[in-house]
Amino acid sequence: MTIIVLFGPPGSGKGTQAQVLAQKFGFKHVSTGDLFRYNMKNNTPLGQEAKSYMDKGELVPDELTTKMLKDELQRNPDQKGFILDGYPRTTSQAKALDSLLEELLQSGVDITLALSVEDEILVERIKKRSLDSGRADDADENIIRNRIKEYYDKTAIVSEHYKAQNKWVDLEGVGEIDEITQVLSKEIEKVSSL
Ligand code: ADP
């Protein structure tokens, strides 16, 4: 079982890379953003609650997010590995993840791969993505900037948690998509138990 966390600000390319890497390595891609959007689309109670936060570009409360992640891990037993995209986003989530992985899979995070991209490029990428993503939180520059602020206020600090465990690698998130996939793949191969 290999557990990879893809980390980085909104628009850094986590979702794009996670999809390609999951296919390449045969791992299950788990995106908390996608799970929330699925719940919103189907108007579930979880979706209704998450919407009020997501529409403002704020983080959804930890308890709700962690419960959703736990359900998703339980729904997918017997995987070779997981690529987590968008979780953890707070130190409390990082601690919850360690406990969950231990409890459910007798495992832990193998490595956190962090994509760095400067803010103005993030804003441009997300605005461009909004043309076909249909996401309310992509369409408005104030909301985009609030998401980036949330990242620096609450998420960036999660690096300390993984650095303390020697499970953190900083990588360049600007460049050809394929080249970034290759760099990420090399890091996954180093820790993968395949
Ligand atoms: P992006 O990385 O581009 O911001 P995501 O799809 O990962 O896009 O997340 C969209 C929104 O979903 C976030 O702004 C936040 O409101 C919510 N969200 C996703 N993951 C989490 C999480 N782990 N904790 C809290 N909120 C989350």
Tab-separated table of C-alpha atoms and ligand atoms in Angstrom:
chain	number	residue	atom	x	y	z
A	1	MET	CA	0.000	0.000	0.000
A	2	THR	CA	1.447	3.327	-1.085
A	3	ILE	CA	-0.024	6.587	0.143
A	4	ILE	CA	0.936	9.735	-1.743
A	5	VAL	CA	-0.215	13.217	-0.753
A	6	LEU	CA	-0.168	15.816	-3.531
A	7	PHE	CA	0.139	19.240	-2.013
A	8	GLY	CA	0.070	22.804	-3.289
A	9	PRO	CA	-2.028	25.952	-3.582
A	10	PRO	CA	-5.266	26.060	-5.614
A	11	GLY	CA	-4.407	25.961	-9.292
A	12	SER	CA	-0.996	24.344	-8.765
A	13	GLY	CA	-1.974	21.319	-10.848
A	14	LYS	CA	-2.651	18.736	-8.152
A	15	GLY	CA	-5.866	17.516	-9.759
A	16	THR	CA	-4.362	17.213	-13.242
A	17	GLN	CA	-1.289	15.366	-12.008
A	18	ALA	CA	-3.226	13.169	-9.567
A	19	GLN	CA	-5.402	11.882	-12.381
A	20	VAL	CA	-2.479	10.965	-14.625
A	21	LEU	CA	-0.435	9.452	-11.798
A	22	ALA	CA	-3.351	7.383	-10.472
A	23	GLN	CA	-3.756	5.843	-13.906
A	24	LYS	CA	-0.043	5.298	-14.388
A	25	PHE	CA	0.518	3.580	-11.034
A	26	GLY	CA	-2.917	1.950	-10.670
A	27	PHE	CA	-3.667	3.891	-7.506
A	28	LYS	CA	-7.023	5.303	-6.413
A	29	HIS	CA	-7.275	9.104	-6.819
A	30	VAL	CA	-9.147	10.741	-3.950
A	31	SER	CA	-9.941	14.444	-4.382
A	32	THR	CA	-11.840	16.050	-1.524
A	33	GLY	CA	-12.790	18.943	-3.823
A	34	ASP	CA	-14.333	16.501	-6.328
A	35	LEU	CA	-16.142	14.665	-3.536
A	36	PHE	CA	-17.628	17.934	-2.288
A	37	ARG	CA	-18.653	18.932	-5.809
A	38	TYR	CA	-20.293	15.533	-6.334
A	39	ASN	CA	-22.283	16.033	-3.127
A	40	MET	CA	-23.224	19.570	-4.143
A	41	LYS	CA	-24.410	18.412	-7.558
A	42	ASN	CA	-26.574	15.753	-5.935
A	43	ASN	CA	-27.774	18.193	-3.306
A	44	THR	CA	-26.937	15.890	-0.376
A	45	PRO	CA	-26.923	17.315	3.175
A	46	LEU	CA	-23.099	17.200	3.068
A	47	GLY	CA	-23.140	19.080	-0.247
A	48	GLN	CA	-25.519	21.716	1.097
A	49	GLU	CA	-23.310	22.338	4.096
A	50	ALA	CA	-20.055	22.402	2.111
A	51	LYS	CA	-21.490	24.806	-0.486
A	52	SER	CA	-21.724	27.738	1.910
A	53	TYR	CA	-17.969	27.543	2.546
A	54	MET	CA	-16.785	26.620	-0.936
A	55	ASP	CA	-18.717	29.422	-2.604
A	56	LYS	CA	-16.807	31.931	-0.483
A	57	GLY	CA	-13.462	30.253	-1.098
A	58	GLU	CA	-13.190	29.144	2.531
A	59	LEU	CA	-12.168	25.755	3.820
A	60	VAL	CA	-14.964	23.404	4.807
A	61	PRO	CA	-14.729	22.544	8.554
A	62	ASP	CA	-12.282	19.755	9.398
A	63	GLU	CA	-14.812	17.446	11.008
A	64	LEU	CA	-17.035	17.309	7.940
A	65	THR	CA	-14.104	16.901	5.557
A	66	THR	CA	-12.428	14.163	7.575
A	67	LYS	CA	-15.682	12.207	7.896
A	68	MET	CA	-16.095	12.360	4.128
A	69	LEU	CA	-12.513	11.196	3.557
A	70	LYS	CA	-12.930	8.323	5.988
A	71	ASP	CA	-16.076	7.147	4.174
A	72	GLU	CA	-14.263	7.282	0.842
A	73	LEU	CA	-11.297	5.259	2.141
A	74	GLN	CA	-13.678	2.677	3.590
A	75	ARG	CA	-15.579	2.446	0.324
A	76	ASN	CA	-12.350	1.530	-1.489
A	77	PRO	CA	-10.700	-1.419	0.212
A	78	ASP	CA	-7.902	-3.446	-1.368
A	79	GLN	CA	-6.195	-0.670	-3.316
A	80	LYS	CA	-2.515	-0.805	-4.242
A	81	GLY	CA	-2.257	2.795	-3.259
A	82	PHE	CA	-3.967	6.164	-2.910
A	83	ILE	CA	-3.174	9.577	-4.314
A	84	LEU	CA	-4.700	12.166	-2.040
A	85	ASP	CA	-5.425	15.517	-3.679
A	86	GLY	CA	-6.705	18.385	-1.539
A	87	TYR	CA	-6.407	16.607	1.790
A	88	PRO	CA	-4.946	17.355	4.303
A	89	ARG	CA	-5.406	21.128	4.178
A	90	THR	CA	-4.906	21.889	7.885
A	91	THR	CA	-2.582	20.507	10.545
A	92	SER	CA	-5.587	19.024	12.313
A	93	GLN	CA	-6.469	17.154	9.096
A	94	ALA	CA	-2.883	15.932	8.777
A	95	LYS	CA	-3.067	14.459	12.275
A	96	ALA	CA	-6.500	12.959	11.572
A	97	LEU	CA	-5.100	11.409	8.392
A	98	ASP	CA	-2.268	9.697	10.274
A	99	SER	CA	-4.798	8.151	12.683
A	100	LEU	CA	-7.217	7.149	9.925
A	101	LEU	CA	-4.558	5.458	7.826
A	102	GLU	CA	-3.292	3.582	10.840
A	103	GLU	CA	-6.785	2.526	11.891
A	104	LEU	CA	-8.170	1.566	8.475
A	105	LEU	CA	-5.113	0.432	6.540
A	106	GLN	CA	-2.364	-0.153	9.119
A	107	SER	CA	-0.392	2.241	6.986
A	108	GLY	CA	0.823	5.831	6.806
A	109	VAL	CA	1.658	8.570	4.312
A	110	ASP	CA	4.734	7.587	2.296
A	111	ILE	CA	5.526	10.990	0.843
A	112	THR	CA	4.045	14.459	0.360
A	113	LEU	CA	4.849	15.980	-3.012
A	114	ALA	CA	4.382	19.746	-2.958
A	115	LEU	CA	4.001	21.743	-6.187
A	116	SER	CA	5.050	25.365	-5.969
A	117	VAL	CA	3.651	28.003	-8.300
A	118	GLU	CA	3.671	31.749	-7.772
A	119	ASP	CA	0.409	33.500	-6.917
A	120	GLU	CA	-0.158	35.507	-10.102
A	121	ILE	CA	0.275	32.382	-12.228
A	122	LEU	CA	-2.250	30.589	-9.997
A	123	VAL	CA	-4.821	33.333	-10.501
A	124	GLU	CA	-4.316	33.274	-14.275
A	125	ARG	CA	-4.573	29.482	-14.450
A	126	ILE	CA	-7.766	29.366	-12.399
A	127	LYS	CA	-9.400	32.175	-14.409
A	128	LYS	CA	-8.595	30.264	-17.584
A	129	ARG	CA	-9.913	27.028	-16.068
A	130	SER	CA	-13.167	28.799	-15.141
A	131	LEU	CA	-14.040	29.049	-18.837
A	132	ASP	CA	-14.874	25.344	-18.813
A	133	SER	CA	-14.835	24.186	-15.181
A	134	GLY	CA	-18.225	25.762	-14.454
A	135	ARG	CA	-17.052	26.171	-10.859
A	136	ALA	CA	-18.491	29.149	-8.995
A	137	ASP	CA	-15.272	29.405	-6.964
A	138	ASP	CA	-13.191	29.690	-10.168
A	139	ALA	CA	-15.239	32.448	-11.760
A	140	ASP	CA	-14.619	35.361	-9.398
A	141	GLU	CA	-11.168	36.818	-8.794
A	142	ASN	CA	-11.972	37.797	-5.187
A	143	ILE	CA	-12.945	34.216	-4.392
A	144	ILE	CA	-9.817	32.891	-6.115
A	145	ARG	CA	-7.656	35.269	-4.049
A	146	ASN	CA	-9.465	34.195	-0.885
A	147	ARG	CA	-8.672	30.555	-1.639
A	148	ILE	CA	-5.013	31.446	-2.058
A	149	LYS	CA	-5.159	33.381	1.236
A	150	GLU	CA	-6.723	30.375	2.980
A	151	TYR	CA	-3.847	28.310	1.616
A	152	TYR	CA	-1.216	30.594	3.152
A	153	ASP	CA	-3.156	31.091	6.406
A	154	LYS	CA	-4.101	27.481	7.133
A	155	THR	CA	-2.621	25.019	4.669
A	156	ALA	CA	1.017	25.974	3.990
A	157	ILE	CA	1.883	25.239	7.646
A	158	VAL	CA	0.998	21.552	7.092
A	159	SER	CA	4.501	21.297	5.578
A	160	GLU	CA	5.917	21.330	9.134
A	161	HIS	CA	3.997	18.168	9.982
A	162	TYR	CA	5.504	16.234	7.076
A	163	LYS	CA	8.970	17.806	7.262
A	164	ALA	CA	9.188	16.594	10.860
A	165	GLN	CA	8.498	13.071	9.559
A	166	ASN	CA	10.930	13.408	6.636
A	167	LYS	CA	8.051	12.980	4.222
A	168	TRP	CA	8.151	16.254	2.307
A	169	VAL	CA	9.496	17.051	-1.162
A	170	ASP	CA	9.229	20.502	-2.783
A	171	LEU	CA	8.858	20.456	-6.557
A	172	GLU	CA	8.517	23.046	-9.308
A	173	GLY	CA	4.896	23.280	-10.473
A	174	VAL	CA	5.554	25.428	-13.559
A	175	GLY	CA	6.535	23.699	-16.786
A	176	GLU	CA	5.183	21.170	-19.254
A	177	ILE	CA	2.540	18.904	-17.693
A	178	ASP	CA	4.404	15.796	-18.914
A	179	GLU	CA	7.691	16.941	-17.444
A	180	ILE	CA	6.089	17.573	-14.063
A	181	THR	CA	4.456	14.122	-14.223
A	182	GLN	CA	7.890	12.606	-14.779
A	183	VAL	CA	9.428	14.393	-11.829
A	184	LEU	CA	6.522	13.337	-9.587
A	185	SER	CA	6.699	9.765	-10.895
A	186	LYS	CA	10.360	9.466	-9.935
A	187	GLU	CA	9.519	10.459	-6.369
A	188	ILE	CA	6.649	7.958	-6.250
A	189	GLU	CA	8.890	5.183	-7.565
A	190	LYS	CA	11.331	5.844	-4.730
A	191	VAL	CA	8.736	5.172	-2.029
A	192	SER	CA	6.396	2.815	-3.814
A	193	SER	CA	6.103	-0.687	-2.430
A	194	LEU	CA	5.302	-2.131	-5.852
B	1	ADP	P1	-8.470	23.929	-5.532
B	1	ADP	O1	-7.301	23.087	-5.109
B	1	ADP	O2	-8.338	24.466	-6.917
B	1	ADP	O3	-8.844	24.962	-4.519
B	1	ADP	P2	-10.311	21.837	-4.797
B	1	ADP	O4	-11.265	21.187	-5.712
B	1	ADP	O5	-9.226	21.000	-4.214
B	1	ADP	O6	-9.739	23.029	-5.647
B	1	ADP	O7	-11.085	22.503	-3.568
B	1	ADP	C1	-12.186	23.363	-3.758
B	1	ADP	C2	-12.785	23.786	-2.409
B	1	ADP	O8	-13.244	22.605	-1.692
B	1	ADP	C3	-11.829	24.455	-1.427
B	1	ADP	O9	-11.717	25.832	-1.669
B	1	ADP	C4	-12.556	24.151	-0.080
B	1	ADP	O10	-13.655	24.992	0.117
B	1	ADP	C5	-13.094	22.742	-0.281
B	1	ADP	N1	-12.136	21.724	0.205
B	1	ADP	C6	-11.527	20.772	-0.546
B	1	ADP	N2	-10.722	20.009	0.212
B	1	ADP	C7	-10.818	20.485	1.484
B	1	ADP	C8	-10.228	20.140	2.735
B	1	ADP	N3	-9.330	19.132	2.849
B	1	ADP	N4	-10.576	20.838	3.850
B	1	ADP	C9	-11.447	21.827	3.767
B	1	ADP	N5	-12.040	22.226	2.624
B	1	ADP	C10	-11.741	21.578	1.487
